XYZ file of N, CA and C in Angstrom:
495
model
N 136.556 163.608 187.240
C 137.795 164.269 186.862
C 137.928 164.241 185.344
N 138.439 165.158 184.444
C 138.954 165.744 183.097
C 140.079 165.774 183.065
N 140.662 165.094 182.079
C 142.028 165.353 181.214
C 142.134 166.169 180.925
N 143.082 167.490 180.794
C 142.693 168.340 180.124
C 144.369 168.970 179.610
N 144.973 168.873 178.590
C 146.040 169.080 178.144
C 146.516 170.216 177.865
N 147.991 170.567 178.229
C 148.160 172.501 178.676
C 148.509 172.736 176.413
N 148.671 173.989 176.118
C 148.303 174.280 174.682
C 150.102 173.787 174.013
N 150.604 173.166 174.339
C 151.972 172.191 173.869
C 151.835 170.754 174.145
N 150.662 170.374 174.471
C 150.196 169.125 175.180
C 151.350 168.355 175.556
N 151.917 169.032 176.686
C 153.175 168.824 177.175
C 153.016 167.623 178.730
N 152.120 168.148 179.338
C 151.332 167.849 180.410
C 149.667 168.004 180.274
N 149.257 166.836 181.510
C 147.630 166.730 181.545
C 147.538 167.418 182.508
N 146.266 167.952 183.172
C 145.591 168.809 184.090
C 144.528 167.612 184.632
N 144.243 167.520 185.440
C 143.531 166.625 185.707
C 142.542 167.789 186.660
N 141.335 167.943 186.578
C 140.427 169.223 187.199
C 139.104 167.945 187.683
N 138.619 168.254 188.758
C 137.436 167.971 189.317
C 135.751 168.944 188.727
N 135.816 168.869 187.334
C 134.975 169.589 187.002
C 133.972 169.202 185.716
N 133.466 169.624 184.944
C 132.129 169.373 183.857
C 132.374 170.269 183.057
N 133.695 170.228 182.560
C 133.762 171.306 181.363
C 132.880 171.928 180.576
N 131.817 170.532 180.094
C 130.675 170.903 179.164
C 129.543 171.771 179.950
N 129.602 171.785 180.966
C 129.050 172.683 181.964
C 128.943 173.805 181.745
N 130.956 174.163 181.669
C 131.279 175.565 181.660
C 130.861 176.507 180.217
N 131.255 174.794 179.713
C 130.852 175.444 178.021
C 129.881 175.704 177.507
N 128.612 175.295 177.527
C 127.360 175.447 177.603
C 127.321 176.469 176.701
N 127.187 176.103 175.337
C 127.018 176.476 174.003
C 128.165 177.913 173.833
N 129.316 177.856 174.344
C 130.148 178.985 173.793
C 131.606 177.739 173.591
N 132.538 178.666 173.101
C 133.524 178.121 172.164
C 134.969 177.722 173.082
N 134.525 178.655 174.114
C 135.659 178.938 175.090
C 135.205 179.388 176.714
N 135.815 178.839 177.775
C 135.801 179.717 178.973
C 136.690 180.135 179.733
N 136.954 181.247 180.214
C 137.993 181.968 180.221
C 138.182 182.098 181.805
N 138.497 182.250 182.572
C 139.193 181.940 183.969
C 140.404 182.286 184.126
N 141.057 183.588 185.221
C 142.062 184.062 185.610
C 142.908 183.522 184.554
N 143.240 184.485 183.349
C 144.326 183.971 183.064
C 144.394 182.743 181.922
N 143.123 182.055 182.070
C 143.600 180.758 181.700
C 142.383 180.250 180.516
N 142.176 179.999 179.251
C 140.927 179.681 178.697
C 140.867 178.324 178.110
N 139.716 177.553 178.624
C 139.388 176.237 178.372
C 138.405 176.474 177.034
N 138.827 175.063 175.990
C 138.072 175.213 174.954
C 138.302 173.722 174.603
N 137.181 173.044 173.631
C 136.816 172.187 173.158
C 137.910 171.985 172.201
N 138.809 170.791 171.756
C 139.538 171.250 170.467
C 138.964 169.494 169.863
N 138.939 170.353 169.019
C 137.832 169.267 168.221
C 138.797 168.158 167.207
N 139.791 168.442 166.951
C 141.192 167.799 166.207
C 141.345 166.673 167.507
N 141.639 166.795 168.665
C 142.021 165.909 169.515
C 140.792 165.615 170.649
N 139.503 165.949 170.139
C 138.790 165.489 171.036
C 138.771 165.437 172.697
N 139.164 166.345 172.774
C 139.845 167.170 174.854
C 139.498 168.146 174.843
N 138.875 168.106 175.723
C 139.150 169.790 176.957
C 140.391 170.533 176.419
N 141.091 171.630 176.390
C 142.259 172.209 176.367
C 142.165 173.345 177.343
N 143.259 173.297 178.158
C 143.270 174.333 179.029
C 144.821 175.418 178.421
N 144.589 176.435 178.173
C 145.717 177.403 177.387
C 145.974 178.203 178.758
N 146.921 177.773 179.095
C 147.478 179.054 180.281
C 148.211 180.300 179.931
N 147.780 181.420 179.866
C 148.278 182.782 179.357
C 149.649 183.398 180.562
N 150.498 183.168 180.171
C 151.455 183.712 181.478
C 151.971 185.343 180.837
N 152.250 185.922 182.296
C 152.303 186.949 182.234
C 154.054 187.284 181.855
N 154.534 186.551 182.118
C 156.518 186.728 182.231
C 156.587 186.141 179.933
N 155.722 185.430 179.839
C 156.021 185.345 178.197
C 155.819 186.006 177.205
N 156.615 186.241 176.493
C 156.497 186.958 174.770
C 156.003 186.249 174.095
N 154.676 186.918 173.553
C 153.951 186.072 172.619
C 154.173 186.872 171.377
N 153.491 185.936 170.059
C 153.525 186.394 169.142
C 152.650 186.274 168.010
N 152.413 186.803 166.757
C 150.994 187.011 166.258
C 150.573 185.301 165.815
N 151.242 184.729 165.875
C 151.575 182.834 165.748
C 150.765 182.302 166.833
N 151.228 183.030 167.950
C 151.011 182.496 169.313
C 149.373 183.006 169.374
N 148.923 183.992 168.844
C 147.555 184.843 169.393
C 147.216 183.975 167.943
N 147.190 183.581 167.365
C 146.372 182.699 166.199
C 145.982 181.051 166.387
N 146.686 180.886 167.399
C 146.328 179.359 168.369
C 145.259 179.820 169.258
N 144.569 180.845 169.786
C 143.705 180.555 170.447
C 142.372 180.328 170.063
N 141.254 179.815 170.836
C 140.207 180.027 169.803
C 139.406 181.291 169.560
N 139.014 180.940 167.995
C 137.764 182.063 167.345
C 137.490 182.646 168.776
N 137.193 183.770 168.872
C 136.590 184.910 169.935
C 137.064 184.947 171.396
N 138.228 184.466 171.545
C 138.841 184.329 172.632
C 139.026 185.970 173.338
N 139.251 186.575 174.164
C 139.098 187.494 174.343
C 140.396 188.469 174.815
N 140.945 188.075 173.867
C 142.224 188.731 174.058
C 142.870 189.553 173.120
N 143.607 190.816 173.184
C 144.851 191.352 172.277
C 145.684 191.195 172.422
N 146.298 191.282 171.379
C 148.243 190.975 171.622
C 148.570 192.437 171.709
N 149.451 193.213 172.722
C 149.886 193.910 172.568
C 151.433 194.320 173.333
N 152.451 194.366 172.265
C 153.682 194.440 172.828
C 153.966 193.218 172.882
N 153.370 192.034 172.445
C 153.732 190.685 172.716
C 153.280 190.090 173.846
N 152.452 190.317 174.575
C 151.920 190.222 176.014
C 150.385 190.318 175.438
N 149.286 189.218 175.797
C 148.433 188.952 175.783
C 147.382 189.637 177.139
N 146.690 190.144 176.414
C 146.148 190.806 177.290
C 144.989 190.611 177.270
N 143.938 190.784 178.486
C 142.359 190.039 179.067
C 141.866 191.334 178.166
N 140.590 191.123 177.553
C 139.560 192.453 177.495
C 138.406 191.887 177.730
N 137.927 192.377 179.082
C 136.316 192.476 178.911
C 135.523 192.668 178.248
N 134.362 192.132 178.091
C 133.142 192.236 177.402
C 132.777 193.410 177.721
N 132.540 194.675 176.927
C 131.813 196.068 177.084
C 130.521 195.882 178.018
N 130.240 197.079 178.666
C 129.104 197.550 179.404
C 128.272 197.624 177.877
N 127.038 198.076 179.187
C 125.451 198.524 178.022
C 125.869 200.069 177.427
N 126.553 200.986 177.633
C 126.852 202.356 177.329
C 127.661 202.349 176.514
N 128.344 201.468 176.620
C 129.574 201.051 175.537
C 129.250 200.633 174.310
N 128.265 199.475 174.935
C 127.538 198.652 173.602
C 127.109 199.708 173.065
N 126.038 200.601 173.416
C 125.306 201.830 172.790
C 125.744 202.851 171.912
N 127.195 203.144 172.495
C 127.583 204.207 171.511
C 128.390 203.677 170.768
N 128.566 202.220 171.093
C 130.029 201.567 169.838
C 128.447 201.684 168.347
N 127.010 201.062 168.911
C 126.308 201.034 167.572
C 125.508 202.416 167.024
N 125.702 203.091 167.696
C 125.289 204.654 167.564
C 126.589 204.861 166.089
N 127.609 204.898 166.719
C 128.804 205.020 166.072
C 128.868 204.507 164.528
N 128.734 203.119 164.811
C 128.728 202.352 163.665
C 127.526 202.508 162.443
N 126.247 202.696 162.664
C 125.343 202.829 162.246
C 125.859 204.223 161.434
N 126.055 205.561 162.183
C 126.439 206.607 161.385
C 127.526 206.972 160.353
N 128.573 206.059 161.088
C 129.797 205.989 160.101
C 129.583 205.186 158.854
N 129.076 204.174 159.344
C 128.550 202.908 158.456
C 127.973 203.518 157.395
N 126.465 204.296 157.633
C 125.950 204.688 156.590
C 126.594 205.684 155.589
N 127.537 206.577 156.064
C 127.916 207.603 155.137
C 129.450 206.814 154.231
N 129.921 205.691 154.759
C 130.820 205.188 154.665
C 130.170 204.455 153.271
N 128.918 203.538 152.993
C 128.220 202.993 152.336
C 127.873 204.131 151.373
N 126.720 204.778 151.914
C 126.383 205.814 150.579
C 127.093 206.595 149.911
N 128.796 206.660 150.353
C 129.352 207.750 149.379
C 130.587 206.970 148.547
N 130.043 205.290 148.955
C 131.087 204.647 148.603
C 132.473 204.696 148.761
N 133.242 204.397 150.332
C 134.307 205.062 150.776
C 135.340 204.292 151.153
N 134.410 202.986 150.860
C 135.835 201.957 151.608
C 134.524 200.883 152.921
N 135.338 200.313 153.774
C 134.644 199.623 154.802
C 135.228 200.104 156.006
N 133.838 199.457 156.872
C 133.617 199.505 158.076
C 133.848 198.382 158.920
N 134.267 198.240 160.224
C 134.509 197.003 160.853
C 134.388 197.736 162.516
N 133.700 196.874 163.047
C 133.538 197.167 164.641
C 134.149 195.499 165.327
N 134.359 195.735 166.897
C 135.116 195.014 167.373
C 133.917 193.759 167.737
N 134.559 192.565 167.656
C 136.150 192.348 167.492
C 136.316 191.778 166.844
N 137.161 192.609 165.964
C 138.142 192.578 164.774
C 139.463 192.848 164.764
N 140.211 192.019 164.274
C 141.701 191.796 164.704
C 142.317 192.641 163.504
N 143.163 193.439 164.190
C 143.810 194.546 163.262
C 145.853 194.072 163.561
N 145.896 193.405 162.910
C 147.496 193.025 162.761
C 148.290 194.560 162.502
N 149.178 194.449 163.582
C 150.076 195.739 163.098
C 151.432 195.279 162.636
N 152.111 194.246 163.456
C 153.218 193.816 163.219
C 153.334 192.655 164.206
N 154.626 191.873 164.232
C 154.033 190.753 165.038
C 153.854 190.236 166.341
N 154.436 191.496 167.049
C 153.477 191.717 168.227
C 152.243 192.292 168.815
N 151.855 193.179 167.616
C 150.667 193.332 167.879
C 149.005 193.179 167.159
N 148.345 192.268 167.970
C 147.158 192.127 167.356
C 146.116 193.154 168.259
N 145.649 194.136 167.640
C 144.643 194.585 168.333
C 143.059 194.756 167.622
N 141.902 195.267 168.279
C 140.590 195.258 167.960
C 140.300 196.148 168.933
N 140.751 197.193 167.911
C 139.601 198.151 168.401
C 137.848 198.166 167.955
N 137.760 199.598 168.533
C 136.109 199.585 168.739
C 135.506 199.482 167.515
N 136.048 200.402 166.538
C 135.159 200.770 164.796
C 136.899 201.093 164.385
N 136.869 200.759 163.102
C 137.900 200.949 162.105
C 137.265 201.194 160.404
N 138.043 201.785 160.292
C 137.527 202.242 158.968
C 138.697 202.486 157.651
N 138.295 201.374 156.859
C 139.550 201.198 155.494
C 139.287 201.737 154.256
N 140.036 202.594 154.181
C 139.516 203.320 152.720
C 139.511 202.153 151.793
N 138.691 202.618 150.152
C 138.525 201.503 149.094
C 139.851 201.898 148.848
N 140.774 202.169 148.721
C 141.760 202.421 148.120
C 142.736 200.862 148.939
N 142.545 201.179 150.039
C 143.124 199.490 150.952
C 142.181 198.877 151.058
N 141.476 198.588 150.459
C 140.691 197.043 151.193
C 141.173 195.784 150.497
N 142.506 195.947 150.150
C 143.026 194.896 149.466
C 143.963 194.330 150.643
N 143.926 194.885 151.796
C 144.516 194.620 152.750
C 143.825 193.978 154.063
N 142.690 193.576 153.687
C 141.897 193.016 154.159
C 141.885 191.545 153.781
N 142.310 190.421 154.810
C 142.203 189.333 154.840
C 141.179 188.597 155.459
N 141.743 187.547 156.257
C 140.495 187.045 157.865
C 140.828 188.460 158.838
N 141.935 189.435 158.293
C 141.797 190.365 159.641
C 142.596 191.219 158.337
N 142.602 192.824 159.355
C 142.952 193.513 158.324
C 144.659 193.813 159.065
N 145.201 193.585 157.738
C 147.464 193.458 158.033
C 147.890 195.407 157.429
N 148.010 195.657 158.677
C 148.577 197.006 158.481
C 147.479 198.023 159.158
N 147.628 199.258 159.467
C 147.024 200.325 160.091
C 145.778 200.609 159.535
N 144.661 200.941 160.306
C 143.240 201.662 159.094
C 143.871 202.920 158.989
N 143.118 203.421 158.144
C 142.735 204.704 158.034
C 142.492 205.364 158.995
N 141.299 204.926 160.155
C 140.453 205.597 160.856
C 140.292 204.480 161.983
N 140.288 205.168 163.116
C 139.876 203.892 164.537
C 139.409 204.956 165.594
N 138.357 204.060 165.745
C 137.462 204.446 167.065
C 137.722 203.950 168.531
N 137.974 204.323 169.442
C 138.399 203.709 170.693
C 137.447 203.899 171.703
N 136.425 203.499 172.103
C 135.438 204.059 172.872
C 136.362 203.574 174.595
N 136.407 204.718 175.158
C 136.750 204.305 176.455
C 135.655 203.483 177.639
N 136.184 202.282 178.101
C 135.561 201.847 179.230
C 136.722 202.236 180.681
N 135.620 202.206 181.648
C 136.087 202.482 182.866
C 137.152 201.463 183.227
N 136.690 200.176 182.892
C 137.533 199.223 183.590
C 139.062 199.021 182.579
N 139.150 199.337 181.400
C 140.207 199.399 180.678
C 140.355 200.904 180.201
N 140.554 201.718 180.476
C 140.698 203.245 180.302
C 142.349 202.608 180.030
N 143.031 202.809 180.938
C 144.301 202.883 180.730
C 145.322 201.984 179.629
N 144.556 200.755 179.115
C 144.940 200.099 177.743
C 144.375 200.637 176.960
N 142.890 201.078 176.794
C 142.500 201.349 176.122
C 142.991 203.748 175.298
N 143.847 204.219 176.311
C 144.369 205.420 176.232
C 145.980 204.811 175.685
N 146.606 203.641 176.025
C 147.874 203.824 175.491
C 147.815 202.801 174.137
């Protein structure tokens, strides 16, 4: 059995399991809802339960860990799958072409997902390719604060409908 403390370390979890198992060289594992991660400050397991009835906020989506797989949107944390192979394909088809003309005509930068695009403070999103003119790339932090220029949304089947609104 694992200790494993909820993300207010309010209460323990006590799980019949091998965390380091699950973890097996990634940062985080993610389960209905719920993502277990190493936190290295307190030396535990952490289990972060994502509920669906709470308002989160860009505070709240900055506690989880590096590459966790989520957007904030509307204040509601939301799951995104890992892209298909078709997805993968045309997100670097994409990038490669934009990339290069973006580079050779000297235009500003390029960023493909996932990259956290702060809009306001409910929403963190990462889209597919974004593109910041040189004129803003002063708006570029650990993530870029305010709208690109330009965003690519490649549709997947299984998120079509987040990914259209």
């Amino acid at each position: 059995m694992y200790r494993i403390m909820d993300e207010n370390r309010k209460q323990s979890l006590f799980v019949p399991l091998k965390p380091e198992k699950l973890l097996s060289a990634k940062q985080f594992y993610s389960l209905d809802g719920q993502i277990m991660f190493w936190y290295e400050e307190w030396q535990e397991y952490v289990i972060t339960v994502i509920s669906e009835e709470k308002t989160y906020n860009a505070d709240d989506y900055n506690l989880l860990p590096e590459g966790a797989p989520f957007q904030l949107i509307y204040g509601k944390l939301v799951f995104m799958a890992a892209p298909n192979d078709i997805h993968q394909k045309i997100s670097m088809r994409l990038s490669v072409t934009i990339g290069s003309y973006v580079m050779e005509n000297n235009l500003g930068e390029l960023r493909a997902a996932p990259y956290d695009v702060q809009l306001d403070e409910a929403n963190v999103l990462q889209p597919d390719l974004l593109f910041i003119s040189i004129k803003r790339t002063n708006w570029i932090k650990q993530r870029l604060f305010g709208a690109p220029n330009f965003v690519v949304e490649i549709l997947s089947i299984g998120s079509q409908k987040t990914d259209r609104e």
